[in-house]
PDB file of C-alpha atoms in Angstrom:
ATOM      1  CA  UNK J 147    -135.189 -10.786 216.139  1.00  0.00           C
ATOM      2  CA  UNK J 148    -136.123 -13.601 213.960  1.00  0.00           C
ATOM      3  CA  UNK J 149    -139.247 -16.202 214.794  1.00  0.00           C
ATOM      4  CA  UNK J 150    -139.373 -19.480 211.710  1.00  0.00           C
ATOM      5  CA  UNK J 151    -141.655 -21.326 211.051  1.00  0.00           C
ATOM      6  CA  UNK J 152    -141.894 -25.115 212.689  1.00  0.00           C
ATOM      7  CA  UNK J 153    -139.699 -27.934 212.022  1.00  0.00           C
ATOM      8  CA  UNK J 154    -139.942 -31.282 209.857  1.00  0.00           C
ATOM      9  CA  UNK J 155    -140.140 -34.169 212.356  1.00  0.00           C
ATOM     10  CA  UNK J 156    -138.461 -37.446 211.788  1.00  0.00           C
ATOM     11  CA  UNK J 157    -140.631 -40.808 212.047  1.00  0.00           C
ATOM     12  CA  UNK J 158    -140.519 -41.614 215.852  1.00  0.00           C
ATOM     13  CA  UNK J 159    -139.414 -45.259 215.111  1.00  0.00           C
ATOM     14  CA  UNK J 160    -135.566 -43.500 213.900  1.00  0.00           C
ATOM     15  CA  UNK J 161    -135.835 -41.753 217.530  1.00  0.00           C
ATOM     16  CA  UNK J 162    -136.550 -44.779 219.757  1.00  0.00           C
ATOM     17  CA  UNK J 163    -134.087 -46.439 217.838  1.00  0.00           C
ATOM     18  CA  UNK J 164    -130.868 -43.792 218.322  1.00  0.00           C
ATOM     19  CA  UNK J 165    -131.927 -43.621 222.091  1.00  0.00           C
ATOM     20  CA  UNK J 166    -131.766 -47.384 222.466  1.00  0.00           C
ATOM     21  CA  UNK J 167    -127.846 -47.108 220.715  1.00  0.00           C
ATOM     22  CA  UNK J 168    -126.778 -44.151 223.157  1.00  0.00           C
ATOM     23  CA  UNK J 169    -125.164 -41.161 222.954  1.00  0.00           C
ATOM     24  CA  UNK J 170    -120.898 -43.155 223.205  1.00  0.00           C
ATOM     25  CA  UNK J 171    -121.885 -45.418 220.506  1.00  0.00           C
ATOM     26  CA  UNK J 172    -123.658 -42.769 218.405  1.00  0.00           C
ATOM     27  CA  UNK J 173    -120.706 -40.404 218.790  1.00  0.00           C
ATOM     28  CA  UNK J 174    -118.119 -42.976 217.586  1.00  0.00           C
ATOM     29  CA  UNK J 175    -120.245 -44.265 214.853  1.00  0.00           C
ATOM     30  CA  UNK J 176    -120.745 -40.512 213.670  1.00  0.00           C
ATOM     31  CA  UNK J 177    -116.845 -39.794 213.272  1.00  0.00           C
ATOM     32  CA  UNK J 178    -116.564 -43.027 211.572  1.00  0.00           C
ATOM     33  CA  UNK J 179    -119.315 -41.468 209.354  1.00  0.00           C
ATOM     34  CA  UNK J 180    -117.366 -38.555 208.654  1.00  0.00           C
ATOM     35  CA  UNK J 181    -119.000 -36.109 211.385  1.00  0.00           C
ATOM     36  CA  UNK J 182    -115.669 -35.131 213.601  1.00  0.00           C
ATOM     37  CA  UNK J 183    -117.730 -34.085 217.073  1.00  0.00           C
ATOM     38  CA  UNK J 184    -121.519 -33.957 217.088  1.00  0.00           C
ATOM     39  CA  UNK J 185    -121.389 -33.888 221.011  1.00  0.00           C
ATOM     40  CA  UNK J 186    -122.573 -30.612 222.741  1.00  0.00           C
ATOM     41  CA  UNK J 187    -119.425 -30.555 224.748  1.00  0.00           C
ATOM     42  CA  UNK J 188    -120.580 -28.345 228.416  1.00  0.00           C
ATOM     43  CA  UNK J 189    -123.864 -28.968 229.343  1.00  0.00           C
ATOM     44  CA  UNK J 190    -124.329 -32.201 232.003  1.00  0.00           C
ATOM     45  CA  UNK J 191    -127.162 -33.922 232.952  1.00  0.00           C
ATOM     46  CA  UNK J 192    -129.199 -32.128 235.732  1.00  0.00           C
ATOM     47  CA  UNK J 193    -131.908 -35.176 236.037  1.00  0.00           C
ATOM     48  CA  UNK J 194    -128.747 -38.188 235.609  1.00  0.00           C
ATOM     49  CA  UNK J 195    -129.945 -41.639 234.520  1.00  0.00           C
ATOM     50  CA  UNK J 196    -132.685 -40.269 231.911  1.00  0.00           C
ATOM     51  CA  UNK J 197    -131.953 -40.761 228.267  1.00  0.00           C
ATOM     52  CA  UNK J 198    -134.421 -38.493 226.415  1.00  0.00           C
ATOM     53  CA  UNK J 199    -134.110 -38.366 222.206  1.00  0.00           C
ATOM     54  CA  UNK J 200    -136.190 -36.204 220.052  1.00  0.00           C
ATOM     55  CA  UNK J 201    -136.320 -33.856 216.986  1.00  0.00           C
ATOM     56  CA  UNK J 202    -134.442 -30.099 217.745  1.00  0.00           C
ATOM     57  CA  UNK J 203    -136.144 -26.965 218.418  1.00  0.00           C
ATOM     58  CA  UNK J 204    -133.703 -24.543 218.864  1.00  0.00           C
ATOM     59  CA  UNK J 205    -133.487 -21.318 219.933  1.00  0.00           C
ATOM     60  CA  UNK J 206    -130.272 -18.860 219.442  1.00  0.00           C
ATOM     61  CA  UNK J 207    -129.104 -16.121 222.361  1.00  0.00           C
ATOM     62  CA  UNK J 208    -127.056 -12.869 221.352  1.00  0.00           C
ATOM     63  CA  UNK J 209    -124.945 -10.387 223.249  1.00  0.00           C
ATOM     64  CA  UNK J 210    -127.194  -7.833 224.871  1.00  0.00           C
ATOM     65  CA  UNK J 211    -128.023  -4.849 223.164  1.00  0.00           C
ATOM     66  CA  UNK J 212    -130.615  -2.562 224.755  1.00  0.00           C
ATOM     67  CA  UNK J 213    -131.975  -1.160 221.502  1.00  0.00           C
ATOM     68  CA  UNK J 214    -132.391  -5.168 220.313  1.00  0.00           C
ATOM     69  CA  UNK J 215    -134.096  -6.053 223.674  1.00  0.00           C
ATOM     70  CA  UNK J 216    -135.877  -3.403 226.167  1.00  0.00           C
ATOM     71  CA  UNK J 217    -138.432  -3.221 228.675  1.00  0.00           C
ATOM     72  CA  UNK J 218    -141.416  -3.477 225.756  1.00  0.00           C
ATOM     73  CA  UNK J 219    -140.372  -6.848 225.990  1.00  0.00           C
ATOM     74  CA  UNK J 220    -141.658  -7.113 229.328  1.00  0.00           C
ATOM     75  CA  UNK J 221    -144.908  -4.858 228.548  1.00  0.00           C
ATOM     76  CA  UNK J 222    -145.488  -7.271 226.002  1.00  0.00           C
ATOM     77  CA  UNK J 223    -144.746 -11.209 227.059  1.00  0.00           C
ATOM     78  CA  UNK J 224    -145.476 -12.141 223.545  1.00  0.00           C
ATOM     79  CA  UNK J 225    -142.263 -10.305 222.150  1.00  0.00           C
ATOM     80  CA  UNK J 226    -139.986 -12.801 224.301  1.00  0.00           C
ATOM     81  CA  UNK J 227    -138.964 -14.959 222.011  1.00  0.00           C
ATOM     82  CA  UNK J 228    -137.550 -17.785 224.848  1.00  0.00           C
ATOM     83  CA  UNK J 229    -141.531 -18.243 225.032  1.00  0.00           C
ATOM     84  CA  UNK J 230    -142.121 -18.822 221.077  1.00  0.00           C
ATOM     85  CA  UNK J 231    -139.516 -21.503 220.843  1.00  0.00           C
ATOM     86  CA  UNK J 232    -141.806 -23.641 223.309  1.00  0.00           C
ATOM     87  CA  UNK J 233    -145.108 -22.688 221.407  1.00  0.00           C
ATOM     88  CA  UNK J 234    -143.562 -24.870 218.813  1.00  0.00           C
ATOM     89  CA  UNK J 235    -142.841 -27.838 220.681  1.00  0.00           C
ATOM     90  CA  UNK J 236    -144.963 -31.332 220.476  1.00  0.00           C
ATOM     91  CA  UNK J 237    -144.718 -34.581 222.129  1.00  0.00           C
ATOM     92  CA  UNK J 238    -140.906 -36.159 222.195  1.00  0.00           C
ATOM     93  CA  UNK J 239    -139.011 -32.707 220.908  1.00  0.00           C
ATOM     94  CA  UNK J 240    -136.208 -31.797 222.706  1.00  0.00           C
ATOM     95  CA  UNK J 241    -135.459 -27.554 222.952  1.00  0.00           C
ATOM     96  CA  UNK J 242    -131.570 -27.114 221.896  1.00  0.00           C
ATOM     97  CA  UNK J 243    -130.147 -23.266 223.236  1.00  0.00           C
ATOM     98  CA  UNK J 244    -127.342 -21.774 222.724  1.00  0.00           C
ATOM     99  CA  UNK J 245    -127.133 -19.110 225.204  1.00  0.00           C
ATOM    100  CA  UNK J 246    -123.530 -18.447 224.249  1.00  0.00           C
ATOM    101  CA  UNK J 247    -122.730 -20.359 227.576  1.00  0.00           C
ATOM    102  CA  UNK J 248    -123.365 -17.427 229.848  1.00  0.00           C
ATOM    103  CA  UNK J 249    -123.670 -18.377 233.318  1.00  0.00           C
ATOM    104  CA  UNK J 250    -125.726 -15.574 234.775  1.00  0.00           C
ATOM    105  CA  UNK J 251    -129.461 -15.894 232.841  1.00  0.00           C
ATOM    106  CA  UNK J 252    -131.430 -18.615 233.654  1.00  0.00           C
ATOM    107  CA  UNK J 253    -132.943 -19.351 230.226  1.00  0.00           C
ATOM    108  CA  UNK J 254    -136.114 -20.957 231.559  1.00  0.00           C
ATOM    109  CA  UNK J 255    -137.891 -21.079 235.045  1.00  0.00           C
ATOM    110  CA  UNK J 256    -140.345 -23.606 236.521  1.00  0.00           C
ATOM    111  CA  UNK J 257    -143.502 -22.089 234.906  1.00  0.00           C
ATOM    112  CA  UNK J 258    -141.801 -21.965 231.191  1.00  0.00           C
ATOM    113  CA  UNK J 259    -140.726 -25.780 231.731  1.00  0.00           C
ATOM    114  CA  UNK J 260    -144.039 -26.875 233.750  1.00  0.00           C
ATOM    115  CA  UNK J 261    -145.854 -25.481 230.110  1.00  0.00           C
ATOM    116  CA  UNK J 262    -142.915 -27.872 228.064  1.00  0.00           C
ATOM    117  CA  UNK J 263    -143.567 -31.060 229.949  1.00  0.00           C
ATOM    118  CA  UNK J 264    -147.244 -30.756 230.142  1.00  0.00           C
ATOM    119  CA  UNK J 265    -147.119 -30.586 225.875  1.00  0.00           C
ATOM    120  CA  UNK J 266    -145.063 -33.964 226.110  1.00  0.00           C
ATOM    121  CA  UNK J 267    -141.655 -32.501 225.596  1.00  0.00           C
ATOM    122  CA  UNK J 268    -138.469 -34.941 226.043  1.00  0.00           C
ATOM    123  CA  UNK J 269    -135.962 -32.487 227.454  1.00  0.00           C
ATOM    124  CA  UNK J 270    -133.421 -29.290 226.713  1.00  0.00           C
ATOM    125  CA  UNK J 271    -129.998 -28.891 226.456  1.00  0.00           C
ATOM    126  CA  UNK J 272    -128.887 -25.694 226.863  1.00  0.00           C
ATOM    127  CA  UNK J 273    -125.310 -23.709 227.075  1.00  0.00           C
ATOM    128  CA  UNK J 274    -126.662 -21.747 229.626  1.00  0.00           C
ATOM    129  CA  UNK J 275    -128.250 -21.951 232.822  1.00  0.00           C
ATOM    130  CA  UNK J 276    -131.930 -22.301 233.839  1.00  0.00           C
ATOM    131  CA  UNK J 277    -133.366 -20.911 237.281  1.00  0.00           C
ATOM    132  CA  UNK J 278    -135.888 -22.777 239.428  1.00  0.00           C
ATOM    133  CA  UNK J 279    -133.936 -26.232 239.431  1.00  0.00           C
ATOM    134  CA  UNK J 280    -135.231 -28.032 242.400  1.00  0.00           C
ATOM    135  CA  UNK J 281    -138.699 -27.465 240.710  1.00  0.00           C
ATOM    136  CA  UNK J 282    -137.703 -28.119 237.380  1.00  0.00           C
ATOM    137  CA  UNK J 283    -135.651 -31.694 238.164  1.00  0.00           C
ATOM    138  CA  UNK J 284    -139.451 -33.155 239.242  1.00  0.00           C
ATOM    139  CA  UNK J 285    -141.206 -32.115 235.680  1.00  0.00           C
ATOM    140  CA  UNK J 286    -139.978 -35.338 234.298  1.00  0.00           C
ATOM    141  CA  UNK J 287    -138.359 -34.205 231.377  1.00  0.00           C
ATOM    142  CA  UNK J 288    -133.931 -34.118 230.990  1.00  0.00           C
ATOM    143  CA  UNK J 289    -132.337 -31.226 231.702  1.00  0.00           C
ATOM    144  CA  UNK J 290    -129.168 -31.014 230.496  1.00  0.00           C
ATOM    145  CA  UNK J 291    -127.284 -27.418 231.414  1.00  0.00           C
ATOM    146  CA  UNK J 292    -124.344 -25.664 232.419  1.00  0.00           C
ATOM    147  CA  UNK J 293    -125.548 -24.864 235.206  1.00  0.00           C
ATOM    148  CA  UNK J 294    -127.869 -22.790 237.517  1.00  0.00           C
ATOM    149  CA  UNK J 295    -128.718 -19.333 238.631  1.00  0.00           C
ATOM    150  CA  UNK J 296    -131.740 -17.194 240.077  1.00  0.00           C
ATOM    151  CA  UNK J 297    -131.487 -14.676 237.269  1.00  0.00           C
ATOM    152  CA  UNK J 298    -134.081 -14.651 234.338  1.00  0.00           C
ATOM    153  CA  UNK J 299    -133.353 -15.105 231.122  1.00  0.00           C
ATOM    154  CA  UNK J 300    -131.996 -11.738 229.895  1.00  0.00           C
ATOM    155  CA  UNK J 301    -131.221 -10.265 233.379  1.00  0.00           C
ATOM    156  CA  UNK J 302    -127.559  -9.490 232.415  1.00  0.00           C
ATOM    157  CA  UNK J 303    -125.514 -10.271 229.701  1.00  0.00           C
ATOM    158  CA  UNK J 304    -127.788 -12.081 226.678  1.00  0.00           C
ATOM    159  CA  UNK J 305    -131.111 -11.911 225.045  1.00  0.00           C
ATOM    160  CA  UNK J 306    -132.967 -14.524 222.752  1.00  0.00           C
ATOM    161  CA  UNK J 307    -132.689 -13.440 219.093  1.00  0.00           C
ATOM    162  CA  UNK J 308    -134.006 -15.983 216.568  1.00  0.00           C
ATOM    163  CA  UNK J 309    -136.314 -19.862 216.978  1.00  0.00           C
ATOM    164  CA  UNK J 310    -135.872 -22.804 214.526  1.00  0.00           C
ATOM    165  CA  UNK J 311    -133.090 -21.296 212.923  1.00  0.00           C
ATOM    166  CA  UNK J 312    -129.107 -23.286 212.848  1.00  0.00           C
ATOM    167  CA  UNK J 313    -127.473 -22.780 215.971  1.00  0.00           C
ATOM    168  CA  UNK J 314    -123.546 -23.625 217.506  1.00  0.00           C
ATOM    169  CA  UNK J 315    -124.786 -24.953 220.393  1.00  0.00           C
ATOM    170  CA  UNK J 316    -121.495 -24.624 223.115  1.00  0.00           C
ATOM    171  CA  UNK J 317    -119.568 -24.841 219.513  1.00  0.00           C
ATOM    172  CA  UNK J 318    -121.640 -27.534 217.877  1.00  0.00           C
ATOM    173  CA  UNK J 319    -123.373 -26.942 215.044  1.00  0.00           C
ATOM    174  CA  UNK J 320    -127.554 -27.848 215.034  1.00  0.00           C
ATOM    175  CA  UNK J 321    -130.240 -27.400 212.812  1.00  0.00           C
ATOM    176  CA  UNK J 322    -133.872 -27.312 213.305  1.00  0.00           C
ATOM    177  CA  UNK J 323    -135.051 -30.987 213.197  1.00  0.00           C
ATOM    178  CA  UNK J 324    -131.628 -32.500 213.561  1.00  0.00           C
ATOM    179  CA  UNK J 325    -132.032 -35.400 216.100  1.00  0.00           C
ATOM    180  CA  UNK J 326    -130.845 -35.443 219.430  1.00  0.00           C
ATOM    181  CA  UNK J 327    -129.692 -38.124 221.459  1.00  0.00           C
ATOM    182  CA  UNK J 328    -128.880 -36.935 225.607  1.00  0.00           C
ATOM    183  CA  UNK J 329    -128.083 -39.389 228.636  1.00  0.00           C
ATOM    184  CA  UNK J 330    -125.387 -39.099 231.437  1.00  0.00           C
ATOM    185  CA  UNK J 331    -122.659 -38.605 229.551  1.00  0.00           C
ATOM    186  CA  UNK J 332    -124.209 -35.505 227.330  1.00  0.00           C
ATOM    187  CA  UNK J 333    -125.525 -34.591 224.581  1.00  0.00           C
ATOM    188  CA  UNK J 334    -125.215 -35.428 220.898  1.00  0.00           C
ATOM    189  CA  UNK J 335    -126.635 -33.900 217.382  1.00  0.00           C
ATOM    190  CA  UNK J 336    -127.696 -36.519 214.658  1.00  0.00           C
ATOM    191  CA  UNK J 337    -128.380 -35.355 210.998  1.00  0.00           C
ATOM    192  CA  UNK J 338    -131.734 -36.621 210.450  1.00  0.00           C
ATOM    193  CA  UNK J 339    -130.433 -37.305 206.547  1.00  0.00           C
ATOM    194  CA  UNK J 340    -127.940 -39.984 208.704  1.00  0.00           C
ATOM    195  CA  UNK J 341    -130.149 -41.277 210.967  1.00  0.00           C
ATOM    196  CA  UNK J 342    -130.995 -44.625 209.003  1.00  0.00           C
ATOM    197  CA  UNK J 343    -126.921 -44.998 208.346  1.00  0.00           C
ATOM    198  CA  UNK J 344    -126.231 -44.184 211.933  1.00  0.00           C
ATOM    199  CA  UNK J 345    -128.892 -46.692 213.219  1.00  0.00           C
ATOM    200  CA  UNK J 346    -127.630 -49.189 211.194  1.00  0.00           C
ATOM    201  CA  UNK J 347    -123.921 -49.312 212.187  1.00  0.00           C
ATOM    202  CA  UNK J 348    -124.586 -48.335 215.716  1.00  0.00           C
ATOM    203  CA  UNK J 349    -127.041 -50.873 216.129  1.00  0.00           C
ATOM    204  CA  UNK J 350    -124.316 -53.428 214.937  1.00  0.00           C
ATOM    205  CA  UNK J 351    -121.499 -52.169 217.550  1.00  0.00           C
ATOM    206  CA  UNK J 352    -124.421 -52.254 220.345  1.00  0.00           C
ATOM    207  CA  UNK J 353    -125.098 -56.098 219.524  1.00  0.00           C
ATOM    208  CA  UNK J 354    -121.572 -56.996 219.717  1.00  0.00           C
ATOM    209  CA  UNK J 355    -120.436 -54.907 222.379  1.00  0.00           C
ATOM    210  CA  UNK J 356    -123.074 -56.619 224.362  1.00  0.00           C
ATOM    211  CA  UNK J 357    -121.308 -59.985 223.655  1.00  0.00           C
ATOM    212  CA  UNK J 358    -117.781 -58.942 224.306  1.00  0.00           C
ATOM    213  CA  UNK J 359    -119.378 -57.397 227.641  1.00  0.00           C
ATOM    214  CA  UNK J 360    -120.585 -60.749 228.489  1.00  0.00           C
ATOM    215  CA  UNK J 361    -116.953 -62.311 227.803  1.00  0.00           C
ATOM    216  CA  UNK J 362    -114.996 -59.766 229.125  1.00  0.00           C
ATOM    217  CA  UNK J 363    -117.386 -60.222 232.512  1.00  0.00           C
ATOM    218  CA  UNK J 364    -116.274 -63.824 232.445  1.00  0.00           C
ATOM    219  CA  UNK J 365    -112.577 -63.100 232.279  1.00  0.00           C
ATOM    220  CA  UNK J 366    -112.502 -62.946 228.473  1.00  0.00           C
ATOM    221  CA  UNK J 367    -109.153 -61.509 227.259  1.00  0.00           C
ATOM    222  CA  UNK J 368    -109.378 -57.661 225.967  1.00  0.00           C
ATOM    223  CA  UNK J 369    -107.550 -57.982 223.054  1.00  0.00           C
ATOM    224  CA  UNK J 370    -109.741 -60.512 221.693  1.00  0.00           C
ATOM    225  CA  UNK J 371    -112.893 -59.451 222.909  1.00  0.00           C
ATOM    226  CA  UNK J 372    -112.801 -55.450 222.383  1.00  0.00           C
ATOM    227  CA  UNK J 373    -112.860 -54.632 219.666  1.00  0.00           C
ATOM    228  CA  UNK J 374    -113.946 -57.748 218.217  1.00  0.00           C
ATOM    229  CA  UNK J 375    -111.144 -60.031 216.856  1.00  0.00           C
ATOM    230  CA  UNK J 376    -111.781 -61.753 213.652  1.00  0.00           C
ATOM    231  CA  UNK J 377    -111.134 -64.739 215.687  1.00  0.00           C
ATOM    232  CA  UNK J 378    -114.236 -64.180 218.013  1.00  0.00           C
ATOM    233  CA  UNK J 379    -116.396 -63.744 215.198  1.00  0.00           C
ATOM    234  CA  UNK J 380    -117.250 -66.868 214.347  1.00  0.00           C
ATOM    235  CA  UNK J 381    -118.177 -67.363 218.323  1.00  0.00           C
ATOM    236  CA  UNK J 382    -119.930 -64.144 218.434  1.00  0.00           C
ATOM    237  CA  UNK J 383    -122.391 -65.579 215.131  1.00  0.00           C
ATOM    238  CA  UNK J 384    -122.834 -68.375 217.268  1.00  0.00           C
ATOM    239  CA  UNK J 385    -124.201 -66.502 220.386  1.00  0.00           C
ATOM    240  CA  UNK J 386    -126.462 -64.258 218.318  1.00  0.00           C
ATOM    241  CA  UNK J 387    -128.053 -67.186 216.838  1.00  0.00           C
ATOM    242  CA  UNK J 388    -128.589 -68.300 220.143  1.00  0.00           C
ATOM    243  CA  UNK J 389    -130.531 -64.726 221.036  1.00  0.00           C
ATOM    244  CA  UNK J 390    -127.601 -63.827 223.047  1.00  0.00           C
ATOM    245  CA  UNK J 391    -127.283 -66.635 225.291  1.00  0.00           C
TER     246      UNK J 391
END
């Protein structure tokens, strides 16, 4: 089992800003970028109408193995390594798990999760379960899961492995300190390297989109008003010199 050392945070200013763009604009703007799918395509929001954004911690799940993971691990809490992924976290980091998607372990529990939020974290997305989730949905932080069982963590089928190391995260690919973006309609992964270039373009589409909104609301026609037309361009300068009125 492998335990890393901490992550590299990203200034906090890059986070607010990728959480104010949204994970649908983010996405797009990303393939446009050249990154296919950075969306963690499974788990859904537990705690809907939260958008939480923060640096990765992540934490990687393998098939169980009894000579890998055994009862010592119970003799000895410190050898769970589910645990040591949340001794990590600070304020505003989000824990991403790949728990291979297994629906029977509930990766974290009320009192693993109670610890989380009272350090400040923003939320986990895990392709897996957690147990506890009436509890867990009033700790304030976003949950985003598969779904939820009573089992613990390595009950059955999977056992953690390795913390702050890359992960494929229900396919997608995530390293430690990658930024991630999560609201109702999932997750996604942002290179922190792209996070100015992302910021940049999304910010753009997220101005204009809110004027074609605006028109489209008024009866605007579609084909001129989403995308935006060259046509409506010159109308669209107009309004944002106006602050958007």
């Amino acid at each position: 089992m492998t335990h890393t050392p901490d992550i590299q945070r990203p200034d906090h200013r890059l986070v607010e800003a990728l959480r104010e763009i949204g994970t649908a604009t983010i996405s797009g703007e990303l393939r446009n970028l050249g990154i296919r799918n950075a969306a963690i395509t499974g788990p859904r929001a537990l705690t809907t109408g939260r958008i939480s954004a923060g640096p990765a911690l992540t934490l990687q799940f393998m098939p169980m193995r009894e000579d890998q993971f055994g009862s010592a691990e119970y003799d000895d809490p410190e050898k769970q390594l589910h645990r040591h992924v949340l001794y990590h976290a600070q304020k505003g980091d989000m824990v991403v798990v790949d728990a291979r998607g297994d629906m029977d372990s509930g990766i974290f529990g009320e009192m693993m999760l109670t610890y989380f939020a009272g350090l400040g974290g923003e939320g986990v997305v895990i392709d897996g379960c957690i147990r506890d989730s009436a509890k867990a949905r009033d700790l304030g932080i976003g949950l985003w899961v598969r779904g939820v069982t009573p089992n613990f963590h390595a009950q059955t089928n999977i056992f953690p492995f390795a913390v702050n190391v890359p992960i494929a995260c229900a396919d997608t690919f995530v390293v430690p300190g990658d930024i991630v973006v999560a609201d109702d309609d999932g997750a996604v992964v942002v290179p922190a390297a792209m996070a100015e270039q992302v910021i940049e373009v999304g910010s753009r589409h997220a101005e204009w989109e809110g004027f074609s909104r605006l028109r489209l609301s008024q009866g605007g026609d579609l084909r001129k008003y989403y995308p935006l037309r060259d046509d409506a361009e010159a109308e669209y300068l107009i309004w944002k010199t106006r602050g958007g009125s």
